[in-house]
Structure formats: structure tokens, C-alpha cells
């Protein structure tokens, strides 16, 4: 990672965009606008990965998260029962629940941010040229079990979706 | 001389900036901006002329002449059309989501420009030589879906909404076989760098070793840019003009030109991955590499146009069935067979 004035500047701009759009995701009343701001948030996060020379992660971020935003919008639009889109993403009163979740998240990420030896990480490991190949190697050797478990999970979801879709069809035929 | 025409221009510019005392970083940035602007101009001019090509191809396939009044051989016809569209008002429907409605045509050229930045047009002619070039292209291509959806949703019209729902369903479904089909090539090359993929085709184009992958890629790619026989998105007889129904003037023209930009992208991608990119076939190196690239690209563009005037439009249920039940299993089988083939070749010791 280079620490020139430009990358520092880029970091602050991206951080502002990420935080701003994330807040807008929550505060927008129209769910379509919320989800589009979510796409902006994801793309800006891909920018953060680019600053860290993690091009592969950046592309995955765009392909998987920002690319899948459309599907999310479709679900949002299809599941929402209100006729007026301006009231499709309202606030609720579950302040305690939300506060608890936020506090827990902050505590966990704060703990890990505090315990990670950032200075060693930055000093000892220069970013490899071919990060893609190394990720592939690690994924199929050291982390093969989580990888396979994730694959199994997706398979279960796929089979579940097919079963659900089939059931609806059978009812129509009766 | 002709072979290195563009690299020489770039080198000249770099030297000029160097001698003017510009620091290296700004020199690089300026050069990149110049390259990107050149690519943008190239895309826009091409999109303009491809509309004419489409009309001419259509004309000759239907045994008529096509546009032939404006300029010699009708060459200025589309320039006039765009001039007319620019001068027209962009009507905004009263109940439209105005920001999304206007943002969509403004953004629609961003992904094509960014994709073209990573495509090697010729020997040493790539603006951004990325390690993960192929993946980068697919990631950006997946963003176009959002823009079409924004336009269709923002119009607040039932036909636009139906069209944009179809855009999402179609583009998301056909993205999968497109990426899976290229996996075979990535396995053979061992890299996602587009320059290395081209270099690996020095002796044999991948269309020969991966013919099924090429077919799947091309079919899925035609579906990705919503062209006939997959133009359900703007099926005129069903939903007027899909997501573009409410657009007029230049707003419409941007979507219209973007369609041709995406045809250029899929043709350029298919050329790079399967047809050897800028490599000259049969040792015909006296024709410069970039000319070979464009030659192959335009042949593929012609094939896409040929599709349009040959095949009828398919139905929505056929579209989904074809994508999920035929193309996806076929592309998975292709990955499997490629893997076995590689092991056998290695065992034989080729």
C-alpha cells in the first residue's frame, strides 16, 4: 500500500461516500432509492480495496454485491405491499434492538481492530503481484473445508428454491 | 510504421510532456486520460456508424438498398438522426422519478467506456493492463443492469416497469453461463489477464479448442445486450419499447447508442478470448495487429446483426428455460471436460 498524499485523499473521499450513502440507505423513505444508494456504497468499498492493492477483492465486491443489487430491488418491489413508494421504507420504534445490535457490532469490530498488529502487517507483508493465484491456492488447501461448506450451503439453498417453485406449480395443476 | 502507429503517438506525447518538465505521475495520469478520451470518441463514433451498418445490413437482407439519400452511400444518415434527436426536447413524465429518469441515460455509457479501457486493441495497445482483466469486464458488465432498471423504474410507466423486470431477469440469468463458459479458457491459460489470454493463442485460437464455450459465450452475450432473438426487453409488439418507452430526444438516443456500444463490447470480448485478439492468423503480419483486431470484431458485429434479421423473437418462458436448463449445464459440462482433457494431455506429456 502506498501512502502518498493522493491515496490518503482518496481514502477520505471514499470513506465520506461510504458513510454518507450508508446513512442515506437507512434514512431514505423510498426503498428503491435506498437500494441504489446501497449500490453506491458497495462500489465505493470496492474503491477502498483498490487502494489496498486488492484488485481481485474489489472486482468481487462489484460483481457479487453491486451486481446483485438489482435482484434485491426486484425482491423489494415485489414484496412491498404499499401502493405509495414514498412510504415503502419507513422507520420503526425498535430502538433498543437496533441500539443493542449496533453496540455489539461496534464492540466486536473495535476489539479486533485493537488486537490486530497493524504495524507488523503493514511492514512485513508487501502485497504480492499475483494475489489471485494465491487466494486460489489458499482457498483449495488451507481453507478448503469452509469453502466446501459454503458450496454445500449454496446447494441447499438452490435445492430449496427448486422445491418451493415446484410446489407452487403442482398446486396450479390440481 | 503502421504497426506501431498508436504506440508511437503515445510515446511521442510522453516525450513531449517529459521535455516540458511534467512530473512522471502527472505524465502517466495525462496519458491515461488521453487514452480514455480516445476510446470514448472511438466508441461514440462507432456506435453512430454501426446504426447505419445495421440499417444497411437489414436493407440488403431484405433485398432493398437502405438509407442512401444523406451523404454518399447514406453515410451521413445517422449523423443527421442524432442531430435531430439532440435538438428535440426530452419530455419528462409528470409522475416520473425525475432524478433516476435523467440519471439513467447519463450513466449508460460509463460501463462500456470502463470495459473498453481494459481491452487490448493491438500489440501493446491496452490502456489498463489488469491482472484480473476478464473478471473486471464481467463485474462492470453486471452494473449495466442497474442502469437499465433505473431508467425503466424512473419512468413510472407499466410497460417500462415490465421491460425493466425483464432486463433484470434476462441479464442476471445469462450472466451465469457467460462467466462459466469462459472458465474453460481461464483453466487453459491459467490467468485472467487479457494480454496473456491473447498470448496463449499464438499457435491455436481458443475457438478451436473450446468451440462449445465460444457458442455458449456468444449466445449468452447476445442475450446480455438484449438483441434479437433475445430482445424481449423491448419487444415492440408486447411492451411498446420496454424500459425506454417514456424516453424521447437524446435520452432515447443514449440508450439506442449504448446498445451498439454493448454489441461492440461483446464482439471485442469474443475476439479477445476466442479469436486470438490482435494476433494475425496464418502469419499475415504485414497487416497491423490493431487492424486484425477490428477486422475480427466487425465480423462478429456483422454476425450479431445477421442474427437479428434471421431469427424470430423467443418467448419469456423459453428464454429462462434455455438459459437455465441448457446453457448453464452445458457450460458446467464444458468446464468438467476441459479439466479431464487437461489431465489427459498432462499424462500423455504434451
Coordinates of C-alpha atoms in Angstrom, one line a residue:
Chain A
X1 CA 0.0 0.0 0.0
X2 CA 1.4 3.4 -0.9
X3 CA 0.9 6.2 1.5
X4 CA 1.2 9.1 -0.9
X5 CA -1.0 12.2 -0.4
X6 CA -3.2 11.0 -3.3
X7 CA -4.1 7.7 -1.7
X8 CA -4.8 9.4 1.7
X9 CA -7.0 11.9 -0.1
X10 CA -8.7 9.0 -2.0
X11 CA -9.3 7.2 1.3
X12 CA -11.1 10.2 2.9
X13 CA -13.2 10.8 -0.2
X14 CA -14.2 7.1 -0.3
X15 CA -14.8 7.0 3.4
X16 CA -17.1 10.0 3.2
X17 CA -19.0 8.5 0.2
X18 CA -19.4 5.1 2.0
X19 CA -20.6 6.6 5.3
X20 CA -22.9 9.2 3.5
X21 CA -24.5 6.6 1.2
X22 CA -24.9 4.1 4.1
X23 CA -26.7 6.7 6.2
X24 CA -28.9 7.5 3.2
X25 CA -29.7 3.8 2.7
X26 CA -31.3 3.8 6.1
X27 CA -32.9 7.2 6.1
X28 CA -34.4 7.2 2.6
X29 CA -38.2 6.7 2.6
X30 CA -38.3 5.1 -0.9
X31 CA -36.9 1.6 -0.9
X32 CA -35.7 1.8 -4.5
X33 CA -33.6 4.9 -3.6
X34 CA -32.3 3.1 -0.6
X35 CA -31.1 0.1 -2.6
X36 CA -29.5 2.3 -5.2
X37 CA -27.5 4.1 -2.5
X38 CA -26.5 0.7 -1.3
X39 CA -25.0 0.1 -4.8
X40 CA -23.0 3.3 -4.5
X41 CA -21.8 2.2 -1.0
X42 CA -20.6 -1.1 -2.4
X43 CA -18.8 0.5 -5.3
X44 CA -17.0 2.9 -3.0
X45 CA -16.0 0.0 -0.9
X46 CA -14.5 -1.6 -4.0
X47 CA -12.5 1.6 -4.3
X48 CA -11.1 1.0 -0.8
X49 CA -10.0 -2.5 -1.8
X50 CA -8.3 -0.9 -4.8
X51 CA -6.3 1.5 -2.6
X52 CA -5.1 -1.6 -0.7
X53 CA -3.9 -3.2 -4.0
X54 CA -6.5 -5.9 -3.6
X55 CA -7.9 -5.7 -7.1
X56 CA -9.4 -9.2 -7.0
X57 CA -11.5 -8.4 -3.9
X58 CA -12.5 -5.1 -5.5
X59 CA -13.8 -6.8 -8.6
X60 CA -15.6 -9.4 -6.5
X61 CA -17.2 -6.6 -4.5
X62 CA -18.6 -5.1 -7.6
X63 CA -19.6 -8.3 -9.3
X64 CA -21.3 -10.0 -6.3
X65 CA -22.6 -7.1 -4.2
X66 CA -23.2 -4.2 -6.5
X67 CA -24.3 -6.6 -9.3
X68 CA -26.7 -8.3 -7.1
X69 CA -28.4 -5.1 -6.0
X70 CA -30.8 -5.3 -8.9
X71 CA -32.1 -8.6 -7.6
X72 CA -32.6 -7.0 -4.2
X73 CA -34.6 -4.2 -5.7
X74 CA -36.8 -6.7 -7.5
X75 CA -37.4 -8.5 -4.3
X76 CA -38.1 -5.2 -2.5
X77 CA -40.6 -4.1 -5.1
X78 CA -42.3 -7.4 -5.3
X79 CA -42.6 -7.9 -1.5
X80 CA -43.7 -4.4 -0.6
X81 CA -47.4 -4.1 -0.2
X82 CA -47.8 -0.4 -0.1
X83 CA -49.2 1.5 -3.1
X84 CA -47.2 4.6 -2.4
X85 CA -43.5 4.1 -3.0
X86 CA -42.7 7.2 -0.8
X87 CA -43.6 5.1 2.2
X88 CA -42.0 1.9 1.4
X89 CA -39.0 2.1 3.7
X90 CA -40.3 3.6 6.9
X91 CA -38.8 3.9 10.4
X92 CA -39.9 1.8 13.3
X93 CA -39.7 2.1 17.0
X94 CA -37.4 -0.8 17.9
X95 CA -34.7 1.5 19.3
X96 CA -33.5 -0.9 21.9
X97 CA -33.0 -3.8 19.5
X98 CA -31.2 -1.6 17.0
X99 CA -29.1 0.0 19.7
X100 CA -28.0 -3.4 21.0
X101 CA -27.1 -4.7 17.6
X102 CA -25.1 -1.6 16.8
X103 CA -23.3 -1.7 20.2
X104 CA -22.4 -5.3 19.7
X105 CA -21.1 -4.7 16.2
X106 CA -19.0 -1.8 17.4
X107 CA -17.6 -3.7 20.3
X108 CA -16.6 -6.7 18.2
X109 CA -15.0 -4.7 15.4
X110 CA -13.4 -2.4 18.0
X111 CA -11.9 -5.5 19.8
X112 CA -10.5 -6.9 16.6
X113 CA -9.2 -3.5 15.4
X114 CA -7.5 -3.1 18.8
X115 CA -5.9 -6.6 18.9
X116 CA -4.7 -6.8 15.3
X117 CA -1.0 -5.8 15.0
X118 CA -1.5 -3.3 12.1
X119 CA 2.1 -2.1 12.2
X120 CA 3.5 -5.6 11.7
X121 CA 1.0 -6.4 8.9
X122 CA 1.9 -3.3 7.0
X123 CA 5.6 -3.6 7.5
X124 CA 6.2 -7.3 6.9
X125 CA 3.9 -8.3 4.1
X126 CA 4.2 -6.5 0.8
X127 CA 1.2 -7.1 -1.4
X128 CA 2.1 -10.0 -3.8
X129 CA 1.9 -9.4 -7.6
X130 CA -0.3 -12.4 -8.2
X131 CA -2.9 -12.2 -5.4
X132 CA -5.4 -14.0 -7.4
X133 CA -3.3 -17.2 -7.7
X134 CA -2.5 -17.1 -4.0
X135 CA -6.1 -16.7 -3.0
X136 CA -7.0 -19.7 -5.2
X137 CA -4.2 -21.8 -3.6
X138 CA -5.3 -20.9 -0.1
X139 CA -9.0 -21.5 -0.8
X140 CA -8.3 -25.0 -2.0
X141 CA -5.7 -26.0 0.6
X142 CA -5.8 -24.3 3.9
X143 CA -9.4 -23.1 3.8
X144 CA -10.9 -26.0 1.8
X145 CA -13.4 -27.0 4.5
X146 CA -15.0 -23.6 4.9
X147 CA -15.0 -23.3 1.1
X148 CA -16.8 -26.7 0.7
X149 CA -19.2 -25.9 3.5
X150 CA -20.2 -22.6 1.7
X151 CA -20.7 -24.6 -1.5
X152 CA -22.9 -27.1 0.3
X153 CA -24.9 -24.2 1.8
X154 CA -25.5 -22.7 -1.6
X155 CA -26.5 -26.1 -3.0
X156 CA -29.1 -26.5 -0.2
X157 CA -30.4 -23.0 -1.0
X158 CA -30.6 -24.0 -4.7
X159 CA -32.5 -27.2 -4.0
X160 CA -34.8 -25.4 -1.6
X161 CA -35.6 -22.8 -4.2
X162 CA -36.4 -25.5 -6.8
X163 CA -38.6 -27.4 -4.3
X164 CA -40.5 -24.2 -3.5
X165 CA -41.0 -23.4 -7.1
X166 CA -42.2 -26.9 -7.9
X167 CA -44.8 -26.9 -5.2
X168 CA -46.5 -23.9 -6.5
X169 CA -46.7 -25.4 -9.9
X170 CA -48.2 -28.7 -8.6
X171 CA -51.0 -26.7 -6.8
X172 CA -51.9 -24.9 -10.1
X173 CA -52.3 -28.2 -11.8
X174 CA -54.8 -29.7 -9.3
Chain B
X1 CA 5.4 2.1 -39.2
X2 CA 1.7 1.4 -39.4
X3 CA 2.0 -1.5 -36.8
X4 CA 3.2 0.9 -34.1
X5 CA 1.2 3.9 -35.2
X6 CA -0.7 4.3 -31.9
X7 CA 2.1 3.3 -29.6
X8 CA 4.3 5.8 -31.4
X9 CA 1.8 8.6 -30.8
X10 CA 1.6 7.7 -27.2
X11 CA 5.4 7.6 -26.9
X12 CA 5.6 11.0 -28.7
X13 CA 3.1 12.5 -26.2
X14 CA 5.0 11.1 -23.3
X15 CA 8.3 12.5 -24.5
X16 CA 6.7 15.9 -25.2
X17 CA 5.3 16.0 -21.6
X18 CA 8.7 14.8 -20.3
X19 CA 10.6 17.6 -22.1
X20 CA 8.0 20.1 -20.8
X21 CA 9.1 19.2 -17.3
X22 CA 5.9 17.5 -16.2
X23 CA 6.5 15.1 -13.2
X24 CA 6.2 11.4 -14.0
X25 CA 3.0 10.8 -12.0
X26 CA 1.1 13.6 -13.8
X27 CA 2.6 12.4 -17.1
X28 CA 1.1 9.0 -16.5
X29 CA -2.3 10.5 -15.5
X30 CA -2.4 12.7 -18.5
X31 CA -1.6 9.9 -20.8
X32 CA -4.3 7.7 -19.3
X33 CA -6.8 10.4 -19.7
X34 CA -5.9 10.9 -23.3
X35 CA -6.2 7.2 -23.9
X36 CA -9.6 7.0 -22.2
X37 CA -10.9 10.0 -24.2
X38 CA -9.7 8.5 -27.4
X39 CA -11.5 5.3 -26.5
X40 CA -14.7 7.2 -25.7
X41 CA -14.6 9.1 -29.0
X42 CA -13.9 5.7 -30.7
X43 CA -17.0 4.1 -29.0
X44 CA -19.3 7.1 -29.8
X45 CA -18.3 7.4 -33.4
X46 CA -18.5 3.6 -33.9
X47 CA -22.0 3.4 -32.3
X48 CA -23.1 6.1 -34.7
X49 CA -21.9 4.3 -37.7
X50 CA -23.0 0.9 -36.5
X51 CA -26.6 2.1 -36.6
X52 CA -26.1 2.9 -40.3
X53 CA -24.4 -0.5 -40.7
X54 CA -27.4 -2.2 -39.1
X55 CA -29.8 -0.4 -41.4
X56 CA -27.7 -1.3 -44.5
X57 CA -27.4 -4.9 -43.4
X58 CA -31.1 -5.1 -42.8
X59 CA -31.7 -3.5 -46.2
X60 CA -29.6 -5.9 -48.2
X61 CA -31.0 -8.9 -46.3
X62 CA -34.5 -7.7 -47.3
X63 CA -33.5 -7.1 -50.9
X64 CA -33.7 -3.3 -50.6
X65 CA -31.0 -0.6 -50.5
X66 CA -31.3 1.0 -47.1
X67 CA -30.6 4.7 -46.4
X68 CA -28.9 6.3 -49.4
X69 CA -30.0 9.9 -49.5
X70 CA -27.9 11.8 -47.0
X71 CA -24.3 11.9 -48.0
X72 CA -22.6 9.4 -50.3
X73 CA -24.0 5.9 -49.8
X74 CA -26.1 7.2 -46.9
X75 CA -23.1 7.7 -44.8
X76 CA -24.4 10.8 -43.0
X77 CA -27.8 9.5 -42.3
X78 CA -27.2 8.6 -38.7
X79 CA -25.3 11.8 -38.1
X80 CA -28.5 13.6 -39.2
X81 CA -30.6 11.4 -37.0
X82 CA -28.6 12.2 -33.9
X83 CA -28.6 15.9 -34.8
X84 CA -32.3 15.8 -34.9
X85 CA -32.5 13.9 -31.6
X86 CA -30.2 16.4 -29.8
X87 CA -32.4 19.3 -30.9
X88 CA -35.5 17.6 -29.5
X89 CA -36.9 18.2 -26.1
X90 CA -36.6 15.4 -23.5
X91 CA -40.1 15.1 -22.2
X92 CA -40.3 14.1 -18.5
X93 CA -43.5 12.3 -17.5
X94 CA -45.3 14.1 -14.6
X95 CA -45.2 11.2 -12.3
X96 CA -41.7 10.1 -13.1
X97 CA -38.9 9.8 -10.6
X98 CA -37.1 12.7 -12.2
X99 CA -33.6 12.1 -10.8
X100 CA -33.5 8.4 -11.7
X101 CA -35.2 9.1 -15.0
X102 CA -32.5 11.6 -16.1
X103 CA -29.6 9.8 -14.4
X104 CA -30.1 6.5 -16.3
X105 CA -29.3 7.8 -19.9
X106 CA -26.4 9.9 -18.5
X107 CA -24.8 6.9 -16.8
X108 CA -25.4 4.3 -19.6
X109 CA -22.1 4.9 -21.3
X110 CA -20.0 4.6 -18.2
X111 CA -19.7 0.7 -18.0
X112 CA -18.8 0.4 -21.8
X113 CA -16.1 3.0 -21.5
X114 CA -14.6 1.4 -18.4
X115 CA -14.7 -2.1 -20.1
X116 CA -13.0 -0.8 -23.2
X117 CA -10.2 0.6 -21.2
X118 CA -9.1 -2.9 -20.3
X119 CA -9.3 -4.5 -23.8
X120 CA -6.1 -4.8 -25.8
X121 CA -6.8 -3.3 -29.2
X122 CA -3.4 -4.3 -30.6
X123 CA 0.1 -5.1 -29.7
X124 CA 1.0 -3.1 -26.6
X125 CA -2.3 -1.2 -27.1
X126 CA -4.1 -1.6 -23.8
X127 CA -5.0 1.4 -21.6
X128 CA -5.3 -0.6 -18.4
X129 CA -3.4 -3.9 -18.3
X130 CA -5.1 -5.6 -15.4
X131 CA -4.1 -8.9 -13.8
X132 CA -7.8 -9.8 -13.4
X133 CA -8.9 -8.2 -16.8
X134 CA -11.5 -10.8 -17.6
X135 CA -13.2 -10.6 -14.2
X136 CA -13.1 -6.8 -14.3
X137 CA -15.0 -6.9 -17.6
X138 CA -17.7 -9.1 -16.2
X139 CA -18.1 -7.1 -13.0
X140 CA -18.6 -3.9 -14.9
X141 CA -20.9 -5.5 -17.4
X142 CA -23.1 -6.6 -14.5
X143 CA -23.6 -3.0 -13.5
X144 CA -25.4 -2.1 -16.7
X145 CA -28.4 -4.0 -15.4
X146 CA -28.9 -1.4 -12.7
X147 CA -28.8 1.5 -15.1
X148 CA -31.4 0.0 -17.4
X149 CA -33.5 -0.8 -14.3
X150 CA -33.2 2.8 -13.1
X151 CA -34.5 4.1 -16.4
X152 CA -37.4 1.7 -16.5
X153 CA -38.3 2.3 -12.9
X154 CA -37.9 6.0 -13.0
X155 CA -40.3 6.3 -16.0
X156 CA -43.2 5.2 -13.8
X157 CA -45.0 3.5 -16.7
X158 CA -46.2 0.0 -16.6
X159 CA -44.6 -1.0 -19.9
X160 CA -41.3 0.4 -18.7
X161 CA -41.6 -1.5 -15.4
X162 CA -42.4 -4.7 -17.2
X163 CA -39.4 -4.1 -19.5
X164 CA -37.0 -3.4 -16.7
X165 CA -38.2 -6.5 -14.8
X166 CA -37.4 -8.5 -18.0
X167 CA -34.0 -6.7 -18.2
X168 CA -33.0 -7.9 -14.7
X169 CA -34.3 -11.4 -15.2
X170 CA -32.6 -11.8 -18.5
X171 CA -29.3 -10.2 -17.8
X172 CA -28.8 -11.9 -14.4
X173 CA -29.7 -15.3 -15.9
X174 CA -27.4 -15.1 -18.9
X175 CA -24.5 -13.7 -16.9
X176 CA -24.0 -17.1 -15.3
X177 CA -23.5 -19.2 -18.5
X178 CA -21.3 -16.4 -19.9
X179 CA -18.9 -16.4 -17.0
X180 CA -19.0 -20.2 -16.7
X181 CA -18.2 -20.7 -20.4
X182 CA -15.0 -18.5 -20.1
X183 CA -13.9 -20.7 -17.2
X184 CA -12.6 -23.3 -19.6
X185 CA -10.4 -20.8 -21.3
X186 CA -9.1 -19.5 -17.9
X187 CA -8.2 -23.0 -17.0
X188 CA -6.2 -23.5 -20.2
X189 CA -4.4 -20.2 -19.8
X190 CA -4.0 -20.1 -16.0
X191 CA -4.5 -16.4 -16.0
X192 CA -7.3 -13.8 -16.2
X193 CA -5.0 -11.2 -17.8
X194 CA -6.4 -10.4 -21.3
X195 CA -2.9 -9.9 -22.7
X196 CA -1.8 -13.3 -21.5
X197 CA -5.0 -14.9 -22.8
X198 CA -4.2 -13.5 -26.3
X199 CA -0.5 -14.6 -26.0
X200 CA -1.7 -18.2 -25.2
X201 CA -3.5 -18.2 -28.6
X202 CA -0.3 -17.8 -30.5
X203 CA -0.5 -21.3 -32.0
X204 CA -4.2 -22.1 -31.8
X205 CA -7.2 -19.9 -31.3
X206 CA -9.4 -21.0 -28.4
X207 CA -12.4 -21.2 -30.8
X208 CA -10.8 -24.5 -32.0
X209 CA -10.0 -26.0 -28.6
X210 CA -13.2 -24.6 -26.9
X211 CA -15.9 -24.5 -29.6
X212 CA -18.8 -25.1 -27.2
X213 CA -17.5 -22.4 -24.8
X214 CA -17.5 -20.0 -27.7
X215 CA -21.0 -20.9 -28.7
X216 CA -22.3 -20.5 -25.1
X217 CA -20.4 -17.3 -24.7
X218 CA -21.7 -15.7 -27.9
X219 CA -25.3 -16.7 -27.3
X220 CA -25.3 -15.5 -23.7
X221 CA -23.5 -12.3 -24.7
X222 CA -26.1 -11.6 -27.4
X223 CA -28.8 -12.1 -24.7
X224 CA -26.8 -9.7 -22.4
X225 CA -27.1 -6.9 -24.8
X226 CA -30.8 -7.6 -25.4
X227 CA -30.5 -8.2 -29.1
X228 CA -32.8 -10.4 -31.2
X229 CA -33.6 -13.2 -30.7
X230 CA -33.4 -12.2 -27.0
X231 CA -35.0 -8.7 -27.4
X232 CA -37.9 -9.4 -25.1
X233 CA -36.9 -6.5 -23.1
X234 CA -38.0 -4.1 -25.8
X235 CA -40.5 -6.4 -27.5
X236 CA -42.3 -3.8 -29.6
X237 CA -45.4 -6.0 -30.1
X238 CA -45.8 -6.7 -26.4
X239 CA -44.5 -3.8 -24.3
X240 CA -44.0 -0.9 -26.7
X241 CA -40.3 -0.3 -26.1
X242 CA -39.6 -1.7 -22.7
X243 CA -37.6 0.5 -20.4
X244 CA -37.1 3.2 -23.0
X245 CA -40.9 3.8 -23.6
X246 CA -41.0 7.2 -22.0
X247 CA -37.7 8.5 -23.3
X248 CA -37.5 10.9 -26.1
X249 CA -34.9 13.0 -27.8
X250 CA -31.3 12.5 -26.7
X251 CA -32.4 10.3 -23.7
X252 CA -33.7 7.8 -26.1
X253 CA -30.6 8.2 -28.3
X254 CA -28.2 7.4 -25.5
X255 CA -29.9 4.1 -24.8
X256 CA -30.0 3.4 -28.5
X257 CA -26.3 4.1 -29.0
X258 CA -25.5 2.2 -25.8
X259 CA -27.0 -0.9 -27.4
X260 CA -24.4 -0.6 -30.2
X261 CA -21.7 0.0 -27.7
X262 CA -22.5 -3.2 -25.9
X263 CA -22.5 -5.1 -29.2
X264 CA -19.0 -3.7 -29.8
X265 CA -18.0 -4.9 -26.3
X266 CA -19.3 -8.5 -26.7
X267 CA -17.7 -8.7 -30.1
X268 CA -14.4 -7.3 -28.8
X269 CA -14.5 -9.7 -25.8
X270 CA -15.3 -12.8 -28.0
X271 CA -12.4 -11.7 -30.3
X272 CA -10.0 -11.4 -27.4
X273 CA -11.0 -14.6 -25.7
X274 CA -11.7 -17.0 -28.6
X275 CA -10.4 -15.5 -31.8
X276 CA -6.9 -14.7 -30.9
X277 CA -7.4 -10.9 -30.3
X278 CA -4.9 -8.9 -32.3
X279 CA -2.8 -12.0 -33.3
X280 CA -2.6 -12.3 -37.1
X281 CA -3.7 -15.7 -38.5
X282 CA -1.5 -17.7 -40.9
X283 CA 1.4 -15.4 -40.3
X284 CA -0.2 -12.5 -42.2
X285 CA 1.7 -10.0 -40.1
X286 CA 2.0 -7.3 -42.8
X287 CA -1.5 -6.2 -41.7
X288 CA -1.0 -4.3 -38.4
X289 CA -2.3 -6.0 -35.3
X290 CA -4.9 -3.4 -34.4
X291 CA -6.4 -3.8 -37.9
X292 CA -6.7 -7.5 -37.3
X293 CA -8.5 -6.9 -34.1
X294 CA -11.0 -4.6 -35.7
X295 CA -11.5 -6.9 -38.6
X296 CA -12.4 -9.8 -36.3
X297 CA -14.6 -7.5 -34.2
X298 CA -16.5 -6.2 -37.2
X299 CA -17.1 -9.8 -38.5
X300 CA -18.6 -10.7 -35.1
X301 CA -20.7 -7.5 -35.1
X302 CA -22.0 -8.5 -38.6
X303 CA -22.9 -11.9 -37.2
X304 CA -24.9 -10.3 -34.4
X305 CA -26.8 -8.1 -36.9
X306 CA -27.3 -11.2 -39.1
X307 CA -29.0 -12.9 -36.1
X308 CA -31.4 -10.0 -35.8
X309 CA -32.7 -10.4 -39.4
X310 CA -32.7 -14.2 -39.3
X311 CA -34.2 -15.4 -36.0
X312 CA -37.7 -14.6 -34.6
X313 CA -38.0 -13.4 -31.0
X314 CA -38.4 -16.2 -28.4
X315 CA -40.9 -16.2 -25.5
X316 CA -40.1 -15.3 -21.9
X317 CA -40.5 -18.9 -20.6
X318 CA -38.4 -20.2 -23.5
X319 CA -35.7 -17.6 -22.6
X320 CA -35.5 -18.7 -19.0
X321 CA -35.7 -22.4 -19.8
X322 CA -33.0 -22.1 -22.5
X323 CA -30.7 -20.2 -20.2
X324 CA -31.0 -22.3 -17.0
X325 CA -31.7 -25.8 -18.5
X326 CA -29.4 -25.8 -21.5
X327 CA -26.7 -23.2 -21.3
X328 CA -25.8 -23.5 -17.6
X329 CA -25.5 -27.3 -17.6
X330 CA -23.7 -27.3 -20.9
X331 CA -21.1 -24.7 -19.7
X332 CA -20.6 -26.7 -16.4
X333 CA -20.0 -29.8 -18.6
X334 CA -17.6 -27.9 -20.7
X335 CA -15.6 -27.0 -17.5
X336 CA -15.6 -30.6 -16.5
X337 CA -14.5 -31.9 -19.9
X338 CA -11.8 -29.3 -20.1
X339 CA -10.4 -30.3 -16.7
X340 CA -10.3 -34.0 -17.7
X341 CA -8.8 -33.1 -21.1
X342 CA -6.0 -31.1 -19.4
X343 CA -5.2 -34.1 -17.1
X344 CA -5.1 -36.5 -20.0
X345 CA -2.8 -34.1 -22.0
X346 CA -0.5 -33.8 -19.0
X347 CA -0.5 -37.6 -18.5
X348 CA 0.5 -38.1 -22.2
X349 CA 3.1 -35.4 -21.7
X350 CA 2.2 -32.9 -24.4

